Amino acid sequence: MRVSLLDIAQRYARGERLTMVTAYDYTSARIIDRTDIPLILVGDSLGMVIQGRDSTLPVTVDDILYHTRAVLRGCTKALVVSDLPFLTYATQESALASAGRLMAEGGCQSVKLEGGVTVAPTIRRLVDAGIPVMGHLGFTPQSMHQIGVRVQGKDANRARQLLADAFAVQEAGAWAVVLELIPAPLAEAITQRLSIPTIGIGAGPACSGEVQVWHDILGLYEDHTPRHTHRFASLGDQAATALQEYADQVGSQRFPTAAHSARMDEQVLAEALQGFAPPRSRSTEDPEVPPS
Ligand code: KIV
Protein backbone atom coordinates (compact mmCIF):
# COMPACT_ATOMS: atom_id res chain seq x y z
CA MET A 1 0.00 0.00 0.00
CA ARG A 2 1.20 3.47 -0.85
CA VAL A 3 2.28 5.74 1.99
CA SER A 4 -0.30 8.49 2.53
CA LEU A 5 -0.01 12.00 3.92
CA LEU A 6 -1.79 10.71 7.03
CA ASP A 7 0.94 8.04 7.45
CA ILE A 8 3.58 10.75 7.15
CA ALA A 9 1.81 12.91 9.74
CA GLN A 10 1.61 9.92 12.10
CA ARG A 11 5.28 9.06 11.62
CA TYR A 12 6.15 12.71 12.30
CA ALA A 13 3.98 12.73 15.43
CA ARG A 14 5.80 9.58 16.64
CA GLY A 15 9.14 11.33 16.09
CA GLU A 16 10.16 8.99 13.26
CA ARG A 17 12.72 10.50 10.89
CA LEU A 18 11.45 10.89 7.32
CA THR A 19 13.66 9.86 4.42
CA MET A 20 13.15 11.20 0.93
CA VAL A 21 15.19 10.62 -2.21
CA THR A 22 14.83 11.91 -5.74
CA ALA A 23 13.97 9.55 -8.59
CA TYR A 24 13.34 10.23 -12.24
CA ASP A 25 12.68 6.88 -13.88
CA TYR A 26 11.03 3.47 -13.61
CA THR A 27 14.16 1.48 -12.74
CA SER A 28 15.20 3.76 -9.89
CA ALA A 29 11.65 3.71 -8.56
CA ARG A 30 11.69 -0.09 -8.57
CA ILE A 31 14.93 -0.07 -6.58
CA ILE A 32 13.45 2.36 -4.04
CA ASP A 33 10.45 0.03 -3.78
CA ARG A 34 12.85 -2.57 -2.31
CA THR A 35 13.63 -0.21 0.60
CA ASP A 36 11.52 1.37 3.32
CA ILE A 37 12.05 4.93 2.03
CA PRO A 38 8.58 6.52 2.29
CA LEU A 39 9.03 9.64 0.15
CA ILE A 40 10.16 10.12 -3.46
CA LEU A 41 10.75 13.50 -5.08
CA VAL A 42 10.56 13.87 -8.84
CA GLY A 43 12.67 16.99 -8.56
CA ASP A 44 13.41 19.63 -11.14
CA SER A 45 17.04 18.72 -10.38
CA LEU A 46 16.35 16.41 -13.35
CA GLY A 47 17.33 19.44 -15.42
CA MET A 48 20.91 18.84 -14.30
CA VAL A 49 21.20 15.14 -13.57
CA ILE A 50 19.02 13.81 -16.40
CA GLN A 51 19.15 16.53 -19.05
CA GLY A 52 22.70 17.77 -18.42
CA ARG A 53 21.69 21.42 -18.13
CA ASP A 54 23.37 23.83 -15.72
CA SER A 55 20.26 24.78 -13.74
CA THR A 56 16.66 23.79 -13.05
CA LEU A 57 15.27 26.79 -14.93
CA PRO A 58 14.61 25.19 -18.36
CA VAL A 59 12.64 22.26 -16.91
CA THR A 60 8.99 22.19 -18.05
CA VAL A 61 5.79 20.72 -16.65
CA ASP A 62 5.89 18.22 -19.52
CA ASP A 63 9.37 17.09 -18.39
CA ILE A 64 8.22 16.59 -14.79
CA LEU A 65 5.07 14.87 -16.03
CA TYR A 66 7.04 12.42 -18.17
CA HIS A 67 9.35 11.48 -15.30
CA THR A 68 6.54 11.39 -12.72
CA ARG A 69 4.68 8.82 -14.81
CA ALA A 70 7.78 6.68 -15.20
CA VAL A 71 8.46 6.78 -11.45
CA LEU A 72 4.85 5.96 -10.57
CA ARG A 73 5.01 2.87 -12.82
CA GLY A 74 7.97 1.59 -10.79
CA CYS A 75 7.02 2.24 -7.20
CA THR A 76 4.09 0.89 -5.26
CA LYS A 77 4.93 2.09 -1.75
CA ALA A 78 6.42 5.56 -1.53
CA LEU A 79 4.44 8.79 -1.62
CA VAL A 80 5.54 10.66 -4.75
CA VAL A 81 6.01 14.43 -4.76
CA SER A 82 6.58 16.25 -8.05
CA ASP A 83 8.24 19.63 -8.45
CA LEU A 84 6.43 22.57 -9.98
CA PRO A 85 8.99 24.03 -12.40
CA PHE A 86 10.20 27.62 -12.69
CA LEU A 87 7.43 30.15 -13.51
CA THR A 88 4.72 27.49 -13.70
CA TYR A 89 3.15 28.81 -10.48
CA ALA A 90 3.74 32.53 -11.01
CA THR A 91 -0.02 33.11 -10.85
CA GLN A 92 -2.59 31.14 -8.91
CA GLU A 93 -4.27 30.11 -12.17
CA SER A 94 -1.05 28.77 -13.67
CA ALA A 95 -0.25 27.03 -10.38
CA LEU A 96 -3.62 25.28 -10.42
CA ALA A 97 -3.19 24.27 -14.05
CA SER A 98 0.38 22.96 -13.59
CA ALA A 99 -0.24 21.20 -10.29
CA GLY A 100 -3.52 19.80 -11.59
CA ARG A 101 -1.72 18.20 -14.53
CA LEU A 102 0.98 16.67 -12.33
CA MET A 103 -1.64 15.19 -10.01
CA ALA A 104 -4.27 14.12 -12.56
CA GLU A 105 -2.09 13.11 -15.52
CA GLY A 106 1.12 12.25 -13.65
CA GLY A 107 -0.41 10.52 -10.64
CA CYS A 108 1.78 12.12 -7.95
CA GLN A 109 0.38 12.55 -4.46
CA SER A 110 1.72 16.07 -3.84
CA VAL A 111 3.52 18.92 -5.54
CA LYS A 112 6.44 20.97 -4.22
CA LEU A 113 7.08 24.63 -4.88
CA GLU A 114 9.72 27.13 -3.83
CA GLY A 115 9.17 30.28 -1.75
CA GLY A 116 7.68 31.59 1.49
CA VAL A 117 5.53 34.60 2.33
CA THR A 118 5.12 35.62 -1.31
CA VAL A 119 3.86 32.22 -2.52
CA ALA A 120 1.76 31.46 0.58
CA PRO A 121 -1.50 32.60 -1.10
CA THR A 122 -0.75 30.23 -3.99
CA ILE A 123 -0.12 27.37 -1.58
CA ARG A 124 -3.45 28.14 0.09
CA ARG A 125 -5.21 28.17 -3.29
CA LEU A 126 -3.77 24.77 -4.23
CA VAL A 127 -4.51 23.22 -0.85
CA ASP A 128 -8.08 24.54 -0.98
CA ALA A 129 -8.42 22.86 -4.37
CA GLY A 130 -7.35 19.52 -2.86
CA ILE A 131 -3.72 19.57 -3.97
CA PRO A 132 -1.22 18.72 -1.21
CA VAL A 133 1.77 21.06 -1.21
CA MET A 134 5.29 20.68 0.11
CA GLY A 135 7.18 23.97 0.57
CA HIS A 136 10.83 24.63 -0.19
CA LEU A 137 12.88 27.36 1.57
CA GLY A 138 16.49 28.41 2.05
CA PHE A 139 18.50 27.93 -1.12
CA THR A 140 15.73 27.76 -3.71
CA PRO A 141 17.42 26.75 -7.00
CA GLN A 142 14.81 28.45 -9.20
CA SER A 143 15.95 31.82 -7.72
CA MET A 144 19.67 31.08 -8.03
CA HIS A 145 20.33 34.20 -10.11
CA GLN A 146 18.79 36.39 -7.39
CA ILE A 147 20.13 34.74 -4.25
CA GLY A 148 23.34 33.04 -5.42
CA VAL A 149 24.28 29.39 -4.96
CA ARG A 150 25.19 29.54 -1.29
CA VAL A 151 24.01 28.94 2.25
CA GLN A 152 21.01 31.16 3.06
CA GLY A 153 19.88 32.80 6.32
CA LYS A 154 23.29 33.46 7.83
CA ASP A 155 22.57 36.96 9.16
CA ALA A 156 19.82 37.82 11.64
CA ASN A 157 17.59 39.60 9.12
CA ARG A 158 17.66 36.78 6.60
CA ALA A 159 17.23 34.20 9.36
CA ARG A 160 14.16 36.09 10.60
CA GLN A 161 12.82 36.19 7.06
CA LEU A 162 13.29 32.42 6.75
CA LEU A 163 11.41 31.87 10.00
CA ALA A 164 8.59 34.09 8.73
CA ASP A 165 8.60 32.18 5.42
CA ALA A 166 8.42 28.84 7.23
CA PHE A 167 5.43 29.98 9.28
CA ALA A 168 3.74 31.40 6.18
CA VAL A 169 4.14 28.11 4.31
CA GLN A 170 2.76 26.19 7.28
CA GLU A 171 -0.18 28.58 7.79
CA ALA A 172 -0.99 28.31 4.09
CA GLY A 173 -1.54 24.58 4.54
CA ALA A 174 1.68 22.91 3.36
CA TRP A 175 2.15 19.45 4.88
CA ALA A 176 5.98 19.69 5.01
CA VAL A 177 8.76 22.03 4.00
CA VAL A 178 12.19 21.38 2.51
CA LEU A 179 14.98 23.43 4.11
CA GLU A 180 17.91 23.58 1.70
CA LEU A 181 21.36 24.95 2.52
CA ILE A 182 20.66 26.84 5.71
CA PRO A 183 22.78 26.81 8.89
CA ALA A 184 22.07 23.77 11.07
CA PRO A 185 21.12 25.82 14.19
CA LEU A 186 18.59 27.85 12.17
CA ALA A 187 17.10 24.65 10.69
CA GLU A 188 16.86 23.28 14.22
CA ALA A 189 15.14 26.45 15.48
CA ILE A 190 12.61 26.29 12.63
CA THR A 191 12.03 22.56 13.14
CA GLN A 192 11.38 23.11 16.85
CA ARG A 193 8.81 25.81 16.14
CA LEU A 194 6.83 24.35 13.24
CA SER A 195 4.14 21.72 13.60
CA ILE A 196 4.79 20.24 10.13
CA PRO A 197 7.88 18.18 9.20
CA THR A 198 11.02 19.93 7.95
CA ILE A 199 12.95 17.93 5.36
CA GLY A 200 16.57 19.06 5.24
CA ILE A 201 19.24 19.04 2.59
CA GLY A 202 22.40 20.76 3.70
CA ALA A 203 20.51 21.92 6.80
CA GLY A 204 22.05 19.77 9.52
CA PRO A 205 20.84 16.80 11.54
CA ALA A 206 17.94 18.33 13.48
CA CYS A 207 15.35 18.44 10.68
CA SER A 208 12.43 16.02 10.82
CA GLY A 209 13.84 14.24 7.79
CA GLU A 210 16.30 14.44 4.93
CA VAL A 211 16.10 14.60 1.14
CA GLN A 212 19.00 13.82 -1.16
CA VAL A 213 19.53 13.57 -4.88
CA TRP A 214 19.82 9.98 -6.20
CA HIS A 215 22.98 10.66 -8.20
CA ASP A 216 24.79 12.27 -5.24
CA ILE A 217 24.19 9.58 -2.62
CA LEU A 218 24.86 6.72 -5.04
CA GLY A 219 28.10 8.31 -6.28
CA LEU A 220 27.28 8.46 -9.98
CA TYR A 221 29.73 11.30 -10.74
CA GLU A 222 33.46 10.93 -10.32
CA ASP A 223 34.15 14.63 -9.87
CA HIS A 224 31.34 15.98 -7.73
CA THR A 225 30.55 15.43 -4.05
CA PRO A 226 28.98 18.61 -2.61
CA ARG A 227 29.46 19.19 1.15
CA HIS A 228 25.78 18.67 1.88
CA THR A 229 25.79 15.11 0.60
CA HIS A 230 27.50 11.79 1.20
CA ARG A 231 28.29 8.92 -1.15
CA PHE A 232 26.76 5.75 0.19
CA ALA A 233 28.10 3.90 -2.85
CA SER A 234 30.32 4.57 -5.88
CA LEU A 235 28.01 3.31 -8.59
CA GLY A 236 29.57 5.58 -11.24
CA ASP A 237 32.96 3.90 -10.76
CA GLN A 238 31.37 0.47 -10.70
CA ALA A 239 29.40 1.21 -13.87
CA ALA A 240 32.48 2.55 -15.70
CA THR A 241 34.53 -0.51 -14.66
CA ALA A 242 31.75 -2.86 -15.73
CA LEU A 243 31.28 -1.11 -19.08
CA GLN A 244 35.03 -1.22 -19.81
CA GLU A 245 35.08 -4.92 -18.92
CA TYR A 246 32.13 -5.44 -21.28
CA ALA A 247 33.96 -3.60 -24.07
CA ASP A 248 37.16 -5.61 -23.41
CA GLN A 249 35.30 -8.91 -23.49
CA VAL A 250 33.45 -8.06 -26.70
CA GLY A 251 36.73 -6.87 -28.26
CA SER A 252 38.57 -10.05 -27.30
CA GLN A 253 35.67 -12.36 -28.18
CA ARG A 254 35.17 -13.55 -24.60
CA PHE A 255 31.58 -12.25 -24.65
CA PRO A 256 29.11 -13.33 -25.85
CA THR A 257 29.73 -17.08 -25.80
CA ALA A 258 27.51 -19.81 -27.21
CA ALA A 259 25.97 -20.02 -23.75
CA HIS A 260 24.42 -16.56 -24.23
CA SER A 261 22.37 -17.55 -27.27
CA ALA A 262 20.05 -20.22 -28.66
CA ARG A 263 21.26 -23.45 -30.33
CA MET A 264 20.15 -24.64 -33.77
CA ASP A 265 20.00 -28.06 -35.31
CA GLU A 266 22.87 -28.35 -37.83
CA GLN A 267 20.69 -30.01 -40.45
CA VAL A 268 18.06 -27.28 -40.20
CA LEU A 269 20.77 -24.64 -40.71
CA ALA A 270 22.25 -26.54 -43.66
CA GLU A 271 18.80 -26.71 -45.22
CA ALA A 272 18.28 -22.97 -44.67
CA LEU A 273 21.63 -22.17 -46.30
CA GLN A 274 20.96 -24.12 -49.48
CA GLY A 275 21.36 -21.92 -52.54
CA PHE A 276 23.24 -19.15 -50.67
CA ALA A 277 26.88 -18.24 -51.30
CA PRO A 278 29.56 -19.86 -49.09
CA PRO A 279 30.90 -17.84 -46.13
CA ARG A 280 33.04 -14.81 -46.99
CA SER A 281 36.72 -15.07 -46.15
CA ARG A 282 37.70 -12.75 -43.24
CA SER A 283 41.43 -12.99 -44.03
CA THR A 284 43.25 -9.64 -44.34
CA GLU A 285 44.85 -11.06 -47.47
CA ASP A 286 41.41 -11.26 -49.03
CA PRO A 287 41.42 -8.81 -51.98
CA GLU A 288 37.85 -7.76 -51.03
CA VAL A 289 39.12 -6.24 -47.77
CA PRO A 290 40.30 -2.67 -48.50
CA PRO A 291 43.84 -1.92 -47.28
CA SER A 292 43.79 0.04 -44.00
O1 KIV B 1 14.82 19.17 -7.37
C1 KIV B 1 15.31 18.64 -6.36
O2 KIV B 1 15.98 17.60 -6.41
C2 KIV B 1 15.08 19.30 -5.07
C3 KIV B 1 15.81 18.79 -3.88
C4 KIV B 1 17.23 19.17 -3.92
C5 KIV B 1 15.16 19.19 -2.62
O3 KIV B 1 14.33 20.23 -5.01
mmCIF file of N, CA and C and ligand atoms in Angstrom, residues 22 24 41 43-45 83 112 136 178 180 201 211 213, ligand 1:
data_model
loop_
_atom_site.group_PDB
_atom_site.id
_atom_site.type_symbol
_atom_site.label_atom_id
_atom_site.label_comp_id
_atom_site.label_asym_id
_atom_site.label_seq_id
_atom_site.Cartn_x
_atom_site.Cartn_y
_atom_site.Cartn_z
ATOM 1 N N THR A 22 15.365 11.590 -4.416
ATOM 2 C CA THR A 22 14.832 11.905 -5.744
ATOM 3 C C THR A 22 14.860 10.639 -6.607
ATOM 4 N N TYR A 24 13.782 9.628 -10.976
ATOM 5 C CA TYR A 24 13.336 10.228 -12.236
ATOM 6 C C TYR A 24 12.877 9.172 -13.242
ATOM 7 N N LEU A 41 10.921 12.196 -4.435
ATOM 8 C CA LEU A 41 10.747 13.504 -5.077
ATOM 9 C C LEU A 41 11.156 13.403 -6.544
ATOM 10 N N GLY A 43 12.219 15.611 -8.697
ATOM 11 C CA GLY A 43 12.672 16.990 -8.556
ATOM 12 C C GLY A 43 13.024 17.618 -9.896
ATOM 13 N N ASP A 44 12.973 18.960 -9.907
ATOM 14 C CA ASP A 44 13.411 19.630 -11.136
ATOM 15 C C ASP A 44 14.941 19.606 -11.250
ATOM 16 N N SER A 45 15.603 19.019 -10.247
ATOM 17 C CA SER A 45 17.041 18.718 -10.381
ATOM 18 C C SER A 45 17.263 17.804 -11.592
ATOM 19 N N ASP A 83 7.907 18.205 -8.490
ATOM 20 C CA ASP A 83 8.240 19.630 -8.446
ATOM 21 C C ASP A 83 7.432 20.431 -9.454
ATOM 22 N N LYS A 112 5.540 20.143 -5.047
ATOM 23 C CA LYS A 112 6.436 20.967 -4.224
ATOM 24 C C LYS A 112 6.684 22.262 -4.986
ATOM 25 N N HIS A 136 9.388 24.754 0.013
ATOM 26 C CA HIS A 136 10.835 24.634 -0.193
ATOM 27 C C HIS A 136 11.449 26.002 0.089
ATOM 28 N N VAL A 178 10.759 21.674 2.704
ATOM 29 C CA VAL A 178 12.191 21.375 2.507
ATOM 30 C C VAL A 178 12.987 22.596 2.946
ATOM 31 N N GLU A 180 16.691 23.893 2.449
ATOM 32 C CA GLU A 180 17.911 23.585 1.703
ATOM 33 C C GLU A 180 18.999 24.612 2.006
ATOM 34 N N ILE A 201 18.161 19.436 3.508
ATOM 35 C CA ILE A 201 19.239 19.036 2.585
ATOM 36 C C ILE A 201 20.295 20.117 2.756
ATOM 37 N N VAL A 211 16.276 14.938 2.556
ATOM 38 C CA VAL A 211 16.099 14.598 1.141
ATOM 39 C C VAL A 211 17.459 14.713 0.470
ATOM 40 N N VAL A 213 19.651 13.872 -3.455
ATOM 41 C CA VAL A 213 19.535 13.570 -4.884
ATOM 42 C C VAL A 213 20.166 12.200 -5.156
HETATM 43 O O1 KIV B 1 14.824 19.173 -7.366
HETATM 44 C C1 KIV B 1 15.310 18.643 -6.355
HETATM 45 O O2 KIV B 1 15.981 17.601 -6.408
HETATM 46 C C2 KIV B 1 15.076 19.302 -5.075
HETATM 47 C C3 KIV B 1 15.808 18.786 -3.877
HETATM 48 C C4 KIV B 1 17.227 19.171 -3.923
HETATM 49 C C5 KIV B 1 15.162 19.191 -2.619
HETATM 50 O O3 KIV B 1 14.331 20.235 -5.009
#
